Amino acid sequence: MDLYEYQGKELFRRVGIPVSEGRLATTPGEARQAAEVLGGPVVVKAQVLTGGRGKAGGIKLAANAHEAEERAKEILGLDIRGHVVRKLWIERASDIAKEYYLSLTFDRGAKQALYMFTTEGGVDIEQVAAESPDALVQLRVDPLEGFHPWQARRLVYGAGVSDPSEQKQIAAIVGKLHEAFVGFDAMLCEINPLIVTPEGEVKALDSKFTVDDNALFRHPDVAEMRDLEAADPLEALARKKHVTYVRLDGDVGVLGNGAGLTMSTVDVVTFAGGRPANFCDLGGGGDAQGVVDALSVITQDPQVKAIFFNIFGGITRCDEVARGILQALGEMSLELPIVVRLDGTNAEEGRQILAEAAPANLRVSPTMLEAAKLAVELAA
Ligand code: GDP
Ligand code: MN
């Protein structure tokens, strides 16, 4: 789960990483009020779950409350790479002497957490990595040994920070970032830029914070930060029904059991010349309620013209899935053509059950490719 900048900064604040004071606003009027409360110049920042907001015109300085309201009018409603701005973070403006970069993420290959630090911050870190790789200091933390303060010093000296006060402040932030990363089960904690003010104060001016979905049950307060409105409405509905669903832009609705098979199903629909409308994983079971829930999400998408059920029976038996499909069709009125491919445990039995019931809009196909071709044909 990706957090907005203001939410990530709230978690930074909790572990003691310095951030600027700010307020959330959803209207120009609220932006003005926020700026009045904060006093003095502020920065008006678009809150969207994507980076590069500055370049896209989503970050603007305002000298006073009136200007904050004007900037808010310009930024609200802006489309930043498909993300429409509905929230603003109004923050007390900082004077910037230097922009650094600090992040902590996973090095999956090494099975360790990976720090990256450079004094060439502010810009795209990919650009620094490509153009001046020597300026980017990397350091891995063994999860069994944990973090040790010498590692922070190695990062700071390695990047060539020479001011003793800066060294001390950054080293402290490096340690606290590890605390946030481990404490909130994060997958990414990035500060770009980590600034030094003209007075020599170091603080996080931006935050990119991703928390592992699988650990959210341990952090109910973080789980509550999820913005359901920002998600695709169908994906939000799916989440409520505990259906694993990702919307795509084609017209063949895809239902599989198991993430791997469902991914292959998306591929095979494309291979057959069609365009998948979604990814939907039935998971382990194939009970009627699961099928009804999945179908009710998929058919909400008006682009769907045909549905392709791809089931491989393992522990889940095909006869059970077949009964689930029939029961689901009995419970909901569904006119769309459906193609079912059953293979694996009790496949023969499952096909027979479907053949005997013979709903008018349901076709059974023996192989994945043939079924995909048929579904693509029926969607056309
Ligand atoms: P991003 O473009 O989405 O990464 O958003 P950032 O929060 O990193 O802001 C982009 C840039 O705006 C920063 O690199 C700064 O140069 C500038 N900026 C953001 N906040 C302030 C501020 O308080 N004062 C000044 N002077 N510039 C700021
Ligand atoms: Mn940034």
Short mmCIF file of C-alpha atoms and ligand atoms in Angstrom, two decimals:
data_model
loop_
_atom_site.label_atom_id
_atom_site.label_comp_id
_atom_site.label_asym_id
_atom_site.label_seq_id
_atom_site.Cartn_x
_atom_site.Cartn_y
_atom_site.Cartn_z
CA MET A 1 0.00 0.00 0.00
CA ASP A 2 1.42 3.34 -1.08
CA LEU A 3 0.99 6.23 1.31
CA TYR A 4 0.50 9.85 0.38
CA GLU A 5 3.36 12.21 1.17
CA TYR A 6 1.51 13.66 4.17
CA GLN A 7 0.82 10.19 5.57
CA GLY A 8 4.42 9.08 5.12
CA LYS A 9 5.55 12.27 6.83
CA GLU A 10 3.22 11.51 9.73
CA LEU A 11 5.00 8.16 10.18
CA PHE A 12 8.38 9.92 9.84
CA ARG A 13 7.27 12.34 12.55
CA ARG A 14 6.32 9.45 14.85
CA VAL A 15 9.84 7.98 14.73
CA GLY A 16 11.45 11.40 15.09
CA ILE A 17 12.54 12.27 11.55
CA PRO A 18 12.22 16.07 11.24
CA VAL A 19 9.49 17.26 8.87
CA SER A 20 7.81 20.63 8.32
CA GLU A 21 4.51 21.50 9.91
CA GLY A 22 1.55 21.26 7.57
CA ARG A 23 -2.20 20.93 7.10
CA LEU A 24 -4.40 19.00 4.71
CA ALA A 25 -6.80 20.88 2.42
CA THR A 26 -9.37 19.75 -0.13
CA THR A 27 -10.63 23.15 -1.29
CA PRO A 28 -8.96 26.51 -2.10
CA GLY A 29 -10.70 27.96 0.97
CA GLU A 30 -9.22 25.29 3.22
CA ALA A 31 -5.82 25.93 1.65
CA ARG A 32 -6.12 29.63 2.56
CA GLN A 33 -7.14 28.79 6.13
CA ALA A 34 -4.29 26.30 6.46
CA ALA A 35 -1.81 28.93 5.26
CA GLU A 36 -3.25 31.47 7.72
CA VAL A 37 -2.80 29.05 10.62
CA LEU A 38 0.75 28.13 9.54
CA GLY A 39 1.66 31.77 8.88
CA GLY A 40 4.26 33.09 6.45
CA PRO A 41 5.15 31.53 3.12
CA VAL A 42 3.89 28.02 2.44
CA VAL A 43 4.27 25.39 -0.24
CA VAL A 44 1.10 23.94 -1.80
CA LYS A 45 1.65 20.28 -2.63
CA ALA A 46 -0.58 17.97 -4.68
CA GLN A 47 -1.23 14.71 -2.85
CA VAL A 48 -1.25 11.96 -5.47
CA LEU A 49 0.18 8.45 -5.41
CA THR A 50 2.83 9.16 -8.04
CA GLY A 51 6.18 10.92 -8.10
CA GLY A 52 7.49 13.84 -10.15
CA ARG A 53 4.76 16.17 -8.95
CA GLY A 54 7.08 19.16 -9.01
CA LYS A 55 7.81 18.84 -12.74
CA ALA A 56 4.10 18.32 -13.45
CA GLY A 57 3.15 21.61 -11.78
CA GLY A 58 1.77 20.01 -8.64
CA ILE A 59 4.11 21.77 -6.17
CA LYS A 60 3.98 25.55 -5.85
CA LEU A 61 5.25 28.13 -3.41
CA ALA A 62 2.89 30.77 -2.01
CA ALA A 63 4.05 33.90 -0.17
CA ASN A 64 0.83 34.32 1.80
CA ALA A 65 -2.63 32.88 2.46
CA HIS A 66 -4.20 34.60 -0.55
CA GLU A 67 -1.57 33.16 -2.88
CA ALA A 68 -2.02 29.73 -1.30
CA GLU A 69 -5.70 29.88 -2.25
CA GLU A 70 -4.80 30.86 -5.84
CA ARG A 71 -2.20 28.08 -6.16
CA ALA A 72 -4.70 25.61 -4.70
CA LYS A 73 -7.20 26.57 -7.43
CA GLU A 74 -4.55 25.80 -10.05
CA ILE A 75 -3.46 22.47 -8.57
CA LEU A 76 -6.80 20.95 -7.49
CA GLY A 77 -8.25 18.91 -10.34
CA LEU A 78 -4.92 18.72 -12.14
CA ASP A 79 -4.24 15.37 -13.79
CA ILE A 80 -0.78 14.12 -12.91
CA ARG A 81 -0.11 11.03 -15.02
CA GLY A 82 -3.66 9.74 -14.59
CA HIS A 83 -3.97 10.79 -10.94
CA VAL A 84 -6.46 13.61 -10.38
CA VAL A 85 -5.50 15.91 -7.50
CA ARG A 86 -8.21 15.97 -4.80
CA LYS A 87 -6.09 16.69 -1.75
CA LEU A 88 -3.41 19.24 -0.99
CA TRP A 89 -0.77 19.34 1.68
CA ILE A 90 -0.08 22.91 2.77
CA GLU A 91 3.30 23.03 4.42
CA ARG A 92 5.39 25.81 5.95
CA ALA A 93 7.90 26.62 3.19
CA SER A 94 11.53 25.73 3.76
CA ASP A 95 14.62 27.53 2.54
CA ILE A 96 16.86 25.06 0.80
CA ALA A 97 20.68 25.17 0.78
CA LYS A 98 21.27 21.56 -0.31
CA GLU A 99 19.15 18.65 -1.56
CA TYR A 100 20.22 15.10 -0.66
CA TYR A 101 18.61 11.72 -1.25
CA LEU A 102 18.10 8.90 1.24
CA SER A 103 16.11 5.70 0.85
CA LEU A 104 15.71 2.26 2.37
CA THR A 105 14.21 -0.58 0.40
CA PHE A 106 14.71 -4.32 -0.19
CA ASP A 107 17.51 -5.90 -2.10
CA ARG A 108 15.55 -9.07 -2.82
CA GLY A 109 18.54 -10.85 -4.32
CA ALA A 110 20.63 -10.31 -1.18
CA LYS A 111 17.60 -10.79 1.10
CA GLN A 112 18.66 -7.68 2.96
CA ALA A 113 17.46 -4.13 3.38
CA LEU A 114 19.30 -1.67 1.14
CA TYR A 115 20.16 1.94 1.95
CA MET A 116 20.91 4.38 -0.82
CA PHE A 117 22.28 7.80 -0.06
CA THR A 118 23.66 10.60 -2.20
CA THR A 119 24.29 14.31 -1.85
CA GLU A 120 23.02 14.69 -5.43
CA GLY A 121 19.36 14.65 -4.42
CA GLY A 122 16.30 16.45 -5.65
CA VAL A 123 16.51 15.02 -9.17
CA ASP A 124 15.57 11.55 -10.39
CA ILE A 125 17.61 9.00 -8.52
CA GLU A 126 17.69 6.81 -11.65
CA GLN A 127 19.55 9.65 -13.36
CA VAL A 128 22.16 9.80 -10.57
CA ALA A 129 22.55 6.01 -10.73
CA ALA A 130 23.10 6.16 -14.49
CA GLU A 131 25.26 9.27 -14.78
CA SER A 132 27.30 9.34 -11.58
CA PRO A 133 27.04 5.92 -9.94
CA ASP A 134 30.01 6.69 -7.69
CA ALA A 135 28.01 9.43 -6.00
CA LEU A 136 25.38 6.91 -4.93
CA VAL A 137 26.41 5.09 -1.75
CA GLN A 138 24.73 1.74 -1.14
CA LEU A 139 24.73 -0.25 2.06
CA ARG A 140 22.93 -3.44 3.04
CA VAL A 141 21.59 -4.31 6.47
CA ASP A 142 21.53 -7.95 7.56
CA PRO A 143 18.09 -8.55 9.09
CA LEU A 144 19.56 -10.94 11.68
CA GLU A 145 22.24 -8.49 12.82
CA GLY A 146 19.94 -5.49 12.61
CA PHE A 147 21.02 -1.91 12.15
CA HIS A 148 24.18 -0.56 13.76
CA PRO A 149 25.11 3.13 14.06
CA TRP A 150 28.43 2.59 12.25
CA GLN A 151 26.42 1.86 9.12
CA ALA A 152 24.93 5.35 9.21
CA ARG A 153 28.42 6.82 9.54
CA ARG A 154 29.62 4.77 6.58
CA LEU A 155 26.79 6.19 4.43
CA VAL A 156 27.44 9.74 5.53
CA TYR A 157 31.23 9.63 5.09
CA GLY A 158 30.92 7.55 1.91
CA ALA A 159 28.83 10.26 0.28
CA GLY A 160 31.32 12.93 1.35
CA VAL A 161 29.24 14.93 3.83
CA SER A 162 31.89 16.96 5.64
CA ASP A 163 30.00 19.27 7.98
CA PRO A 164 30.02 17.70 11.48
CA SER A 165 26.55 18.97 12.40
CA GLU A 166 25.10 17.63 9.13
CA GLN A 167 26.88 14.31 9.65
CA LYS A 168 25.31 13.95 13.07
CA GLN A 169 21.79 14.89 11.97
CA ILE A 170 21.85 12.66 8.89
CA ALA A 171 23.25 9.70 10.84
CA ALA A 172 20.37 10.06 13.31
CA ILE A 173 17.83 10.19 10.45
CA VAL A 174 19.40 7.09 8.87
CA GLY A 175 18.80 5.17 12.11
CA LYS A 176 15.26 6.45 12.47
CA LEU A 177 14.49 5.53 8.88
CA HIS A 178 15.43 1.95 9.72
CA GLU A 179 13.14 2.13 12.75
CA ALA A 180 10.27 3.30 10.51
CA PHE A 181 11.06 0.71 7.83
CA VAL A 182 11.06 -2.24 10.24
CA GLY A 183 8.46 -0.87 12.65
CA PHE A 184 5.82 -0.25 9.98
CA ASP A 185 6.72 -3.26 7.80
CA ALA A 186 7.63 -0.97 4.93
CA MET A 187 8.84 -2.02 1.51
CA LEU A 188 10.13 1.43 0.63
CA CYS A 189 10.97 4.55 2.63
CA GLU A 190 12.36 7.31 0.44
CA ILE A 191 13.26 10.89 1.25
CA ASN A 192 13.91 12.97 -1.88
CA PRO A 193 14.92 15.60 -1.16
CA LEU A 194 16.41 15.36 2.28
CA ILE A 195 17.29 19.02 2.63
CA VAL A 196 19.78 21.11 4.52
CA THR A 197 18.44 24.59 5.28
CA PRO A 198 20.71 27.68 5.18
CA GLU A 199 20.74 27.45 8.99
CA GLY A 200 22.13 23.91 8.74
CA GLU A 201 18.99 22.06 9.77
CA VAL A 202 18.41 18.70 8.04
CA LYS A 203 14.84 17.54 7.32
CA ALA A 204 12.66 15.40 5.09
CA LEU A 205 10.97 17.59 2.47
CA ASP A 206 9.23 14.70 0.70
CA SER A 207 8.20 11.16 1.56
CA LYS A 208 7.56 8.04 -0.46
CA PHE A 209 6.36 5.30 1.87
CA THR A 210 5.11 1.86 0.85
CA VAL A 211 3.83 -0.56 3.48
CA ASP A 212 3.62 -4.31 2.84
CA ASP A 213 -0.08 -5.15 2.34
CA ASN A 214 0.47 -8.50 4.02
CA ALA A 215 1.54 -6.82 7.25
CA LEU A 216 -1.29 -4.28 7.44
CA PHE A 217 -3.15 -6.41 9.98
CA ARG A 218 -0.40 -5.50 12.42
CA HIS A 219 -0.90 -1.78 11.79
CA PRO A 220 -4.62 -1.01 11.87
CA ASP A 221 -3.90 2.73 12.09
CA VAL A 222 -1.84 2.58 8.89
CA ALA A 223 -4.43 0.33 7.18
CA GLU A 224 -7.00 3.04 7.85
CA MET A 225 -4.93 5.49 5.82
CA ARG A 226 -5.96 3.73 2.62
CA ASP A 227 -7.84 6.09 0.35
CA LEU A 228 -10.66 4.04 -1.16
CA GLU A 229 -11.76 6.93 -3.36
CA ALA A 230 -8.40 7.12 -5.08
CA ALA A 231 -8.66 3.51 -6.16
CA ASP A 232 -10.60 2.37 -9.19
CA PRO A 233 -14.23 2.04 -7.96
CA LEU A 234 -14.41 -1.54 -9.22
CA GLU A 235 -11.18 -2.43 -7.46
CA ALA A 236 -12.59 -0.86 -4.31
CA LEU A 237 -15.76 -2.97 -4.65
CA ALA A 238 -13.60 -6.07 -5.20
CA ARG A 239 -11.59 -5.31 -2.09
CA LYS A 240 -14.79 -5.09 -0.04
CA LYS A 241 -15.91 -8.47 -1.36
CA HIS A 242 -12.42 -9.95 -0.79
CA VAL A 243 -12.06 -10.62 -4.52
CA THR A 244 -8.55 -10.40 -5.98
CA TYR A 245 -9.22 -8.15 -8.97
CA VAL A 246 -7.22 -5.81 -11.14
CA ARG A 247 -8.98 -3.85 -13.85
CA LEU A 248 -7.50 -3.85 -17.35
CA ASP A 249 -8.89 -2.17 -20.45
CA GLY A 250 -10.07 -4.97 -22.76
CA ASP A 251 -13.38 -6.76 -23.22
CA VAL A 252 -12.74 -10.39 -22.20
CA GLY A 253 -13.47 -10.91 -18.51
CA VAL A 254 -10.94 -13.32 -17.04
CA LEU A 255 -11.45 -15.63 -14.07
CA GLY A 256 -8.89 -18.19 -13.01
CA ASN A 257 -7.99 -20.09 -9.88
CA GLY A 258 -4.55 -19.23 -8.57
CA ALA A 259 -2.56 -16.13 -9.44
CA GLY A 260 -0.18 -17.96 -11.79
CA LEU A 261 -2.91 -19.55 -13.87
CA THR A 262 -4.85 -16.29 -13.98
CA MET A 263 -1.74 -14.44 -15.24
CA SER A 264 -1.33 -17.10 -17.93
CA THR A 265 -5.00 -16.68 -18.82
CA VAL A 266 -4.49 -12.96 -19.33
CA ASP A 267 -1.53 -13.85 -21.59
CA VAL A 268 -3.40 -16.49 -23.57
CA VAL A 269 -6.32 -14.12 -24.24
CA THR A 270 -3.81 -11.63 -25.63
CA PHE A 271 -2.12 -14.42 -27.60
CA ALA A 272 -5.51 -15.34 -29.11
CA GLY A 273 -5.79 -11.78 -30.40
CA GLY A 274 -8.10 -10.46 -27.67
CA ARG A 275 -7.83 -7.95 -24.88
CA PRO A 276 -8.39 -9.00 -21.25
CA ALA A 277 -10.78 -6.79 -19.29
CA ASN A 278 -9.35 -7.76 -15.93
CA PHE A 279 -7.31 -10.10 -13.80
CA CYS A 280 -9.47 -12.00 -11.30
CA ASP A 281 -8.19 -14.80 -9.13
CA LEU A 282 -10.81 -17.06 -7.54
CA GLY A 283 -8.15 -18.27 -5.13
CA GLY A 284 -8.17 -21.75 -3.67
CA GLY A 285 -11.91 -22.35 -3.43
CA GLY A 286 -14.46 -22.41 -6.20
CA ASP A 287 -17.56 -22.28 -4.05
CA ALA A 288 -20.71 -20.61 -5.35
CA GLN A 289 -20.35 -17.53 -3.16
CA GLY A 290 -16.79 -16.95 -4.41
CA VAL A 291 -17.95 -17.29 -8.02
CA VAL A 292 -20.94 -14.98 -7.45
CA ASP A 293 -18.71 -12.37 -5.81
CA ALA A 294 -16.13 -12.53 -8.61
CA LEU A 295 -18.78 -12.42 -11.36
CA SER A 296 -20.60 -9.54 -9.73
CA VAL A 297 -17.39 -7.49 -9.78
CA ILE A 298 -16.36 -8.44 -13.33
CA THR A 299 -19.77 -7.77 -14.84
CA GLN A 300 -19.91 -4.27 -13.32
CA ASP A 301 -17.42 -3.31 -16.01
CA PRO A 302 -19.55 -2.32 -19.03
CA GLN A 303 -16.64 -3.10 -21.38
CA VAL A 304 -16.87 -6.83 -20.63
CA LYS A 305 -18.45 -8.66 -23.59
CA ALA A 306 -17.54 -12.27 -22.76
CA ILE A 307 -16.20 -14.17 -19.75
CA PHE A 308 -13.50 -16.78 -19.72
CA PHE A 309 -13.37 -19.18 -16.76
CA ASN A 310 -10.05 -20.98 -16.63
CA ILE A 311 -9.94 -23.59 -13.88
CA PHE A 312 -7.26 -26.09 -13.08
CA GLY A 313 -8.43 -28.53 -10.46
CA GLY A 314 -5.89 -29.42 -7.84
CA ILE A 315 -7.09 -29.38 -4.29
CA THR A 316 -10.09 -27.51 -5.69
CA ARG A 317 -12.14 -30.07 -7.58
CA CYS A 318 -13.56 -29.17 -11.00
CA ASP A 319 -16.97 -30.68 -10.20
CA GLU A 320 -17.26 -28.32 -7.24
CA VAL A 321 -16.33 -25.34 -9.38
CA ALA A 322 -18.85 -26.45 -12.02
CA ARG A 323 -21.59 -26.58 -9.36
CA GLY A 324 -20.41 -23.19 -8.09
CA ILE A 325 -20.71 -21.69 -11.58
CA LEU A 326 -24.21 -23.12 -12.07
CA GLN A 327 -25.36 -21.98 -8.66
CA ALA A 328 -23.94 -18.53 -9.34
CA LEU A 329 -25.73 -18.35 -12.69
CA GLY A 330 -28.94 -19.38 -10.92
CA GLU A 331 -28.52 -16.59 -8.38
CA MET A 332 -27.72 -13.78 -10.79
CA SER A 333 -29.12 -12.98 -14.20
CA LEU A 334 -26.22 -13.01 -16.60
CA GLU A 335 -26.66 -12.77 -20.37
CA LEU A 336 -23.00 -12.51 -21.34
CA PRO A 337 -21.42 -15.46 -23.14
CA ILE A 338 -19.27 -17.58 -20.84
CA VAL A 339 -16.55 -19.98 -21.89
CA VAL A 340 -15.36 -22.53 -19.36
CA ARG A 341 -12.20 -24.57 -19.52
CA LEU A 342 -11.84 -27.21 -16.83
CA ASP A 343 -8.80 -29.39 -16.37
CA GLY A 344 -7.23 -31.38 -13.54
CA THR A 345 -8.98 -33.10 -10.65
CA ASN A 346 -12.50 -34.30 -11.60
CA ALA A 347 -12.44 -32.30 -14.84
CA GLU A 348 -14.51 -34.91 -16.70
CA GLU A 349 -17.17 -34.86 -13.99
CA GLY A 350 -17.20 -31.06 -14.00
CA ARG A 351 -17.67 -30.83 -17.77
CA GLN A 352 -20.50 -33.35 -17.57
CA ILE A 353 -22.29 -31.33 -14.89
CA LEU A 354 -22.10 -28.23 -17.08
CA ALA A 355 -23.16 -30.17 -20.22
CA GLU A 356 -26.20 -31.61 -18.44
CA ALA A 357 -27.35 -28.26 -17.07
CA ALA A 358 -26.51 -26.64 -20.44
CA PRO A 359 -27.20 -22.95 -19.76
CA ALA A 360 -27.76 -21.23 -23.11
CA ASN A 361 -24.90 -18.75 -22.73
CA LEU A 362 -22.30 -21.22 -21.45
CA ARG A 363 -19.80 -23.08 -23.64
CA VAL A 364 -17.24 -25.63 -22.49
CA SER A 365 -13.91 -25.87 -24.24
CA PRO A 366 -11.27 -28.54 -23.53
CA THR A 367 -8.04 -26.57 -23.89
CA MET A 368 -6.89 -23.22 -22.68
CA LEU A 369 -6.01 -21.89 -26.14
CA GLU A 370 -9.26 -23.03 -27.77
CA ALA A 371 -11.26 -21.61 -24.91
CA ALA A 372 -9.39 -18.32 -25.21
CA LYS A 373 -10.00 -18.15 -28.97
CA LEU A 374 -13.70 -18.82 -28.45
CA ALA A 375 -13.98 -16.19 -25.71
CA VAL A 376 -12.21 -13.62 -27.92
CA GLU A 377 -14.54 -14.48 -30.81
CA LEU A 378 -17.63 -14.13 -28.62
CA ALA A 379 -16.44 -10.78 -27.27
CA ALA A 380 -15.94 -9.34 -30.75
P1 GDP B 1 8.08 15.44 -6.19
O1 GDP B 1 8.35 16.32 -7.38
O2 GDP B 1 6.81 14.66 -6.36
O3 GDP B 1 9.24 14.56 -5.85
O4 GDP B 1 7.81 16.41 -4.94
P2 GDP B 1 8.80 17.05 -3.84
O5 GDP B 1 8.09 17.11 -2.57
O6 GDP B 1 10.11 16.35 -3.82
O7 GDP B 1 9.00 18.52 -4.36
C1 GDP B 1 9.64 18.79 -5.58
C2 GDP B 1 10.59 19.95 -5.44
O8 GDP B 1 9.88 21.10 -5.02
C3 GDP B 1 11.65 19.73 -4.37
O9 GDP B 1 12.75 19.01 -4.86
C4 GDP B 1 12.02 21.17 -4.03
O10 GDP B 1 12.99 21.64 -4.92
C5 GDP B 1 10.72 21.93 -4.25
N1 GDP B 1 10.12 22.20 -2.95
C6 GDP B 1 9.28 21.42 -2.23
N2 GDP B 1 9.00 21.95 -1.04
C7 GDP B 1 9.69 23.11 -0.97
C8 GDP B 1 9.85 24.14 0.03
O11 GDP B 1 9.31 24.09 1.15
N3 GDP B 1 10.63 25.18 -0.29
C9 GDP B 1 11.28 25.30 -1.49
N4 GDP B 1 12.05 26.33 -1.71
N5 GDP B 1 11.16 24.35 -2.45
C10 GDP B 1 10.39 23.27 -2.19
MN MN B 2 10.45 14.27 -4.24
#
